[in-house]
PDB file of N, CA and C and ligand atoms in Angstrom:
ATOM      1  N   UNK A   1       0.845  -1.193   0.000  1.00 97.00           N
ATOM      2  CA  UNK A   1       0.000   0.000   0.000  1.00 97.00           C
ATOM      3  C   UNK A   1       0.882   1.245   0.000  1.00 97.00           C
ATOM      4  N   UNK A   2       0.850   2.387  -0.609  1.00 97.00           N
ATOM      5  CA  UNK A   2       1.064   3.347  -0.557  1.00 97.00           C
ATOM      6  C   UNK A   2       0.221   4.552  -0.467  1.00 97.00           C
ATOM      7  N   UNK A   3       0.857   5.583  -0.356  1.00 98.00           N
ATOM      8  CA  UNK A   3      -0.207   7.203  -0.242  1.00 98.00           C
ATOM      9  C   UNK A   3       0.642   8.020  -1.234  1.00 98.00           C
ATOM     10  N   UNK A   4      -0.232   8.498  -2.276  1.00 98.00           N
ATOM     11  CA  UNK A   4       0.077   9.664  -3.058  1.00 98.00           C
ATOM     12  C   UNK A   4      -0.478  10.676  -2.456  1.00 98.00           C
ATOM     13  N   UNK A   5       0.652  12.116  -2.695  1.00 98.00           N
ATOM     14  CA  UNK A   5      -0.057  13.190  -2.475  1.00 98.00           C
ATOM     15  C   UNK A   5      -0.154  14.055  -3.459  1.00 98.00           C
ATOM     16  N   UNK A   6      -1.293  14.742  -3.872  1.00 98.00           N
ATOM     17  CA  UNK A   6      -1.580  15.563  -4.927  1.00 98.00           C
ATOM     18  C   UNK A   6      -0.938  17.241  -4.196  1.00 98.00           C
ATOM     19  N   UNK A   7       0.235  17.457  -4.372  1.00 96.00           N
ATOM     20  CA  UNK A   7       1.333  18.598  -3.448  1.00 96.00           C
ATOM     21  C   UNK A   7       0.446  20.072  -4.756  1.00 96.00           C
ATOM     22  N   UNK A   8      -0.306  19.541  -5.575  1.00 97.00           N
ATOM     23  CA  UNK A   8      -0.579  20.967  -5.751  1.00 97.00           C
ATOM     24  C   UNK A   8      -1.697  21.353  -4.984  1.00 97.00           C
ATOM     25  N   UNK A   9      -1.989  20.856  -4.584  1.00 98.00           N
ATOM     26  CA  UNK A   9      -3.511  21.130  -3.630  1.00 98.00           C
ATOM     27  C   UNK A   9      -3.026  21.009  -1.648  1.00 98.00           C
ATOM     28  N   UNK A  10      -2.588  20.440  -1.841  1.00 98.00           N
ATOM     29  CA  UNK A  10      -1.755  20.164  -0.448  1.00 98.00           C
ATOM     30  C   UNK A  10      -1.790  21.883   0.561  1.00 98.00           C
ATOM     31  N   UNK A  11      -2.362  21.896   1.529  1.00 98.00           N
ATOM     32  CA  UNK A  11      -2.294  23.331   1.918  1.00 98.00           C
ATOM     33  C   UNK A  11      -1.220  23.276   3.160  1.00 98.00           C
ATOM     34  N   UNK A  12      -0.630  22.335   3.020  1.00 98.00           N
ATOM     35  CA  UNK A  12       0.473  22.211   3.753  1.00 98.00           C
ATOM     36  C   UNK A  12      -0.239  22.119   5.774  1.00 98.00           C
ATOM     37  N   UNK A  13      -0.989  21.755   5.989  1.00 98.00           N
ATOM     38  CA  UNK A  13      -1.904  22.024   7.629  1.00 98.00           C
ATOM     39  C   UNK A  13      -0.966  21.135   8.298  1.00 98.00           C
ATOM     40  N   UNK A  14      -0.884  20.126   7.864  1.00 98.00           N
ATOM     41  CA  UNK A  14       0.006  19.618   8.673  1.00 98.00           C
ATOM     42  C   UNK A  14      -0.800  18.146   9.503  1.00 98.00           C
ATOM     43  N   UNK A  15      -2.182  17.930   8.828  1.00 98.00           N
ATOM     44  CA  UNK A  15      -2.536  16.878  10.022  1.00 98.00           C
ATOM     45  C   UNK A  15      -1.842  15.489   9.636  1.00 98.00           C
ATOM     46  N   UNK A  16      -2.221  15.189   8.579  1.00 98.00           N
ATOM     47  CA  UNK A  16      -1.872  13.586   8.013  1.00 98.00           C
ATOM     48  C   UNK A  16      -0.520  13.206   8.500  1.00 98.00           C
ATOM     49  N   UNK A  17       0.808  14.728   8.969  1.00 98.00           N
ATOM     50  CA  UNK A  17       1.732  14.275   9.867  1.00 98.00           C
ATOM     51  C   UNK A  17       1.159  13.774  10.934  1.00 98.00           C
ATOM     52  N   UNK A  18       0.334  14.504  11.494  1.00 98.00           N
ATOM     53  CA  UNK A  18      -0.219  14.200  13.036  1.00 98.00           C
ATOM     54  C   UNK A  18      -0.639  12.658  13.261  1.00 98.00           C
ATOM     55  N   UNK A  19      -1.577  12.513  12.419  1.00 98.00           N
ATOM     56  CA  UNK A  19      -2.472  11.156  12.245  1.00 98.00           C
ATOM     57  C   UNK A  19      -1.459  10.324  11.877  1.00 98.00           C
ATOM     58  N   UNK A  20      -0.789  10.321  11.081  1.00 98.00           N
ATOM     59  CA  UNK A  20       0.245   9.172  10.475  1.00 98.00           C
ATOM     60  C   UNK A  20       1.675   9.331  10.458  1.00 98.00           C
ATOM     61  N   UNK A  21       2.628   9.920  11.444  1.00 98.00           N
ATOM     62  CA  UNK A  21       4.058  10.110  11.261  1.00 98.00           C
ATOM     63  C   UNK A  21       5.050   9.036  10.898  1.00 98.00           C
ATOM     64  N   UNK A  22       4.361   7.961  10.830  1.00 98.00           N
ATOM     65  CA  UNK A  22       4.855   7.079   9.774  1.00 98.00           C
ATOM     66  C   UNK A  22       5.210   6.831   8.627  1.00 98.00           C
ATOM     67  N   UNK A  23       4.196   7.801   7.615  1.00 98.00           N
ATOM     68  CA  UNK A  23       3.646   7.543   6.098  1.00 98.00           C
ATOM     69  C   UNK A  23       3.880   9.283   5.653  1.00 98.00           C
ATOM     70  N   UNK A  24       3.963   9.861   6.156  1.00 98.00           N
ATOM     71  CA  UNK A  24       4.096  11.589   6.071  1.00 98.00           C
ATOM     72  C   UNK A  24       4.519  12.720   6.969  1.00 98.00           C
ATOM     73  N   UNK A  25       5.664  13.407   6.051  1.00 98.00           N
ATOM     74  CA  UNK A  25       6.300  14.044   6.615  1.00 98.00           C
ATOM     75  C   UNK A  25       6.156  15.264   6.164  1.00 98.00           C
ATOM     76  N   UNK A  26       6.847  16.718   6.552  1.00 98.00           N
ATOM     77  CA  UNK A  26       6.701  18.214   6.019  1.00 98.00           C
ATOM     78  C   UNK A  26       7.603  17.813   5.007  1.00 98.00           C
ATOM     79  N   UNK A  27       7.722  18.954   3.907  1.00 96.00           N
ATOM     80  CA  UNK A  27       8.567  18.931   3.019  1.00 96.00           C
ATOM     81  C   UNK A  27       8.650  20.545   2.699  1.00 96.00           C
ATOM     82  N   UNK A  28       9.280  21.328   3.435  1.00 93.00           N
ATOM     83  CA  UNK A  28       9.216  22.766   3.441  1.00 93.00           C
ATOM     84  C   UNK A  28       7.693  22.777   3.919  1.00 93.00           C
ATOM     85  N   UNK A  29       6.570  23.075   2.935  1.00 96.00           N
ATOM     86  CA  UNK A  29       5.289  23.877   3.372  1.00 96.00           C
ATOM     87  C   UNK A  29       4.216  22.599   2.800  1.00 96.00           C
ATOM     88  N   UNK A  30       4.995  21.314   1.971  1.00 98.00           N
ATOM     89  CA  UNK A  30       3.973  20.589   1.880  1.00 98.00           C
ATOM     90  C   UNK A  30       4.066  19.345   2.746  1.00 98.00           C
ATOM     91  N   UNK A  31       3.156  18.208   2.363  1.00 98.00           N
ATOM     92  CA  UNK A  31       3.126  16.792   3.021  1.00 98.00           C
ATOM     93  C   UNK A  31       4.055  16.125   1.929  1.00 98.00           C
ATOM     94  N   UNK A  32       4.721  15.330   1.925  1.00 97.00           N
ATOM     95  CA  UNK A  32       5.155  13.893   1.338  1.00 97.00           C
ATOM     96  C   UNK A  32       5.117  12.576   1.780  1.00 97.00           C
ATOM     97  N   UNK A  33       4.792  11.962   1.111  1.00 97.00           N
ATOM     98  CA  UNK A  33       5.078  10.298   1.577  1.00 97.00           C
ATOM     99  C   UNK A  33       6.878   9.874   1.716  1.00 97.00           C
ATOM    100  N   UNK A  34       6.704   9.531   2.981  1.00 96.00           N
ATOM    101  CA  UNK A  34       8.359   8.728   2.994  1.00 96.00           C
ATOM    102  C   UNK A  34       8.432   7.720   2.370  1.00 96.00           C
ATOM    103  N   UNK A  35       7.366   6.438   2.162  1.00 94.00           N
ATOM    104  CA  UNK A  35       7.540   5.350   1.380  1.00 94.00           C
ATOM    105  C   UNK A  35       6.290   4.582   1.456  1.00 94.00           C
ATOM    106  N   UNK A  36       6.515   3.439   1.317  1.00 97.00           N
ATOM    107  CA  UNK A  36       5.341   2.699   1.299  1.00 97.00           C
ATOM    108  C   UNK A  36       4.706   2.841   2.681  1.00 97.00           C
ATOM    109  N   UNK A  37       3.735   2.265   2.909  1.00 98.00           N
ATOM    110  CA  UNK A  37       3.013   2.803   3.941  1.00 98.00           C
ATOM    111  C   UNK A  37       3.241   1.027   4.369  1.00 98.00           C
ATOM    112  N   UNK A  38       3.727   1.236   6.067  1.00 97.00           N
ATOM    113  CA  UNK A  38       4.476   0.291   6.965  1.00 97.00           C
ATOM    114  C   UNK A  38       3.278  -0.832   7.394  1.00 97.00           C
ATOM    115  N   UNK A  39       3.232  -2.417   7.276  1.00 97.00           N
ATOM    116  CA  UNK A  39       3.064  -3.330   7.943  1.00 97.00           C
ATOM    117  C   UNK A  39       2.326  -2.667   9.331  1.00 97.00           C
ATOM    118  N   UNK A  40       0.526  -2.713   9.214  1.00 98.00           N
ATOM    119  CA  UNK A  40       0.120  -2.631  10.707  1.00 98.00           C
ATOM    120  C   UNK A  40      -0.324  -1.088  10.745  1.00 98.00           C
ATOM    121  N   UNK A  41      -0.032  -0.076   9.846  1.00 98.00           N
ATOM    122  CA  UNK A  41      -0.223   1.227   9.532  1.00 98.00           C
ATOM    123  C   UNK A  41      -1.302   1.689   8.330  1.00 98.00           C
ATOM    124  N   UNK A  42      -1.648   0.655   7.921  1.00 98.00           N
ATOM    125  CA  UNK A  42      -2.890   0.706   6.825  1.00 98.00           C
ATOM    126  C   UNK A  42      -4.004   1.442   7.226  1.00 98.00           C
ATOM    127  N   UNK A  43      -4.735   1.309   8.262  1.00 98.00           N
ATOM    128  CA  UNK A  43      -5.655   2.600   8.876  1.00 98.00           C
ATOM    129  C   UNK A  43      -5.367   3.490   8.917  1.00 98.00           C
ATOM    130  N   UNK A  44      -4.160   3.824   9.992  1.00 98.00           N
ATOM    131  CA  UNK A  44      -4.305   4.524  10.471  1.00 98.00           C
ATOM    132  C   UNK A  44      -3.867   5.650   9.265  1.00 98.00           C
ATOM    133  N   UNK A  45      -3.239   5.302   7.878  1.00 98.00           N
ATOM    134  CA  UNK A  45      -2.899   6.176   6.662  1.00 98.00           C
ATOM    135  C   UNK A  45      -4.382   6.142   6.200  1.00 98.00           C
ATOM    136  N   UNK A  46      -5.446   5.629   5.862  1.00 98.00           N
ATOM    137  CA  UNK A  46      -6.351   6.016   5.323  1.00 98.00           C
ATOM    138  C   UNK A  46      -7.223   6.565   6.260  1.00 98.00           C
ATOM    139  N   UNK A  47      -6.996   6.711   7.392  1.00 98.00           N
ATOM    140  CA  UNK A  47      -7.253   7.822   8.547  1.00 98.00           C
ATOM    141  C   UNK A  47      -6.912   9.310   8.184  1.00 98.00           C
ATOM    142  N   UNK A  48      -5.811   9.102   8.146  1.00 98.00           N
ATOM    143  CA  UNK A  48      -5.051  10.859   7.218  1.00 98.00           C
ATOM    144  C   UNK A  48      -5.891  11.172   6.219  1.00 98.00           C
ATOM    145  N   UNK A  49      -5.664  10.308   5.537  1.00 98.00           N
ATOM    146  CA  UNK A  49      -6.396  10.583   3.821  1.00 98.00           C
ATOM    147  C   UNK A  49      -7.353  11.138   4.078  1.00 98.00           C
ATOM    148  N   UNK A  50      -8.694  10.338   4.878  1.00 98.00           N
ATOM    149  CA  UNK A  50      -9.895  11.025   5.276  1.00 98.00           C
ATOM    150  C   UNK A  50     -10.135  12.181   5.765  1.00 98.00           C
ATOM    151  N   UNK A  51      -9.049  12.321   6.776  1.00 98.00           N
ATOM    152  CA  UNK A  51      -8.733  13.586   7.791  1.00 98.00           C
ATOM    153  C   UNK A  51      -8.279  14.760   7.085  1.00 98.00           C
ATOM    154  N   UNK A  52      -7.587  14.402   5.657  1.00 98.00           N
ATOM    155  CA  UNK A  52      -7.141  15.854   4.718  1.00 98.00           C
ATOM    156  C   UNK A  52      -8.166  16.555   4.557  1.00 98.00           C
ATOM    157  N   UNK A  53      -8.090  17.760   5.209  1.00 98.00           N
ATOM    158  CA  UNK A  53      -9.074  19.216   4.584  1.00 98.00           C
ATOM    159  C   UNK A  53      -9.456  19.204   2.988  1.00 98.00           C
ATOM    160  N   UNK A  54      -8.005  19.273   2.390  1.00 98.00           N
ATOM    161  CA  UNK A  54      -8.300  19.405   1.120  1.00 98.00           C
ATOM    162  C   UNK A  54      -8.724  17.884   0.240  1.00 98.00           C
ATOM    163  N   UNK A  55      -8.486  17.134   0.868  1.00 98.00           N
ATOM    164  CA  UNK A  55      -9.007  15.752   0.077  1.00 98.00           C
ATOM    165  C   UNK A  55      -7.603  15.282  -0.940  1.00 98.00           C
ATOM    166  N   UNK A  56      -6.711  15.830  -0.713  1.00 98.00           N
ATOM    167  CA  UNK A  56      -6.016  15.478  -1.755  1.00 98.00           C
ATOM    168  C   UNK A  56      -4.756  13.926  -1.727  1.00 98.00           C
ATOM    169  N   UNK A  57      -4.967  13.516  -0.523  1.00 98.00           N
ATOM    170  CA  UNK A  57      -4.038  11.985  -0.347  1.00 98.00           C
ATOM    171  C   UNK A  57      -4.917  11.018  -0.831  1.00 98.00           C
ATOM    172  N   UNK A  58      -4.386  10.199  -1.581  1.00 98.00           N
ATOM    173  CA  UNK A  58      -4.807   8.715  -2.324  1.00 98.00           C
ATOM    174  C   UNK A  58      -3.757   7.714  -1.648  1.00 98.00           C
ATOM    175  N   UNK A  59      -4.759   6.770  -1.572  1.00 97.00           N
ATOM    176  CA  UNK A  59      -4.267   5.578  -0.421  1.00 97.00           C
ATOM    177  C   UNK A  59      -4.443   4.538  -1.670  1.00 97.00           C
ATOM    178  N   UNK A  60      -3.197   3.585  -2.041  1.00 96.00           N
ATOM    179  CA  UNK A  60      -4.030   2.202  -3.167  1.00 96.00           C
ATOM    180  C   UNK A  60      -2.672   1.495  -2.616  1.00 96.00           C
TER     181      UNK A  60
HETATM  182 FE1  LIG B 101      -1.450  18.522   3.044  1.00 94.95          FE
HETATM  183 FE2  LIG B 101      -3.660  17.264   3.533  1.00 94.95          FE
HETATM  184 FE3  LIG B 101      -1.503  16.614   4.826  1.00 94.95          FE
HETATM  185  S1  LIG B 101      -3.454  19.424   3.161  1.00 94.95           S
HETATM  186  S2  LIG B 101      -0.329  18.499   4.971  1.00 94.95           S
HETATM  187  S3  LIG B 101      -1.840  16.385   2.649  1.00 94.95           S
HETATM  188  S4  LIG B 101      -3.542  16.670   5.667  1.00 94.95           S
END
């Protein structure tokens, strides 16, 4: 599983760090994915996704 982030829409808030510091990190003012999304962390990343204001993380 991984998480894409659509960084043009990204308003940079900062939760999906909060919710998932596993799967996403700052990158100056946006979110990025560090990598695949970790063994046992599958919720709680499509937790973020849900939790984005702007809607813009894809979980597949
Ligand atoms: Fe950006 Fe959404 Fe995370 S706006 S910082 S991808 S919660």
């Amino acid at each position: 599983m991984k998480a894409i982030i659509d960084t043009d829409s990204c308003i940079g808030c900062g939760l999906c760090v909060n919710d998932c510091p596993e799967v996403f990190e700052m990158a100056a003012d946006k979110a990025v994915a560090k990598g695949p999304v970790p063994a046992g962390k599958e919720e709680t990343c499509k937790t973020a996704a849900a939790n984005c204001p702007v809607q813009c993380i894809k979980v597949e």
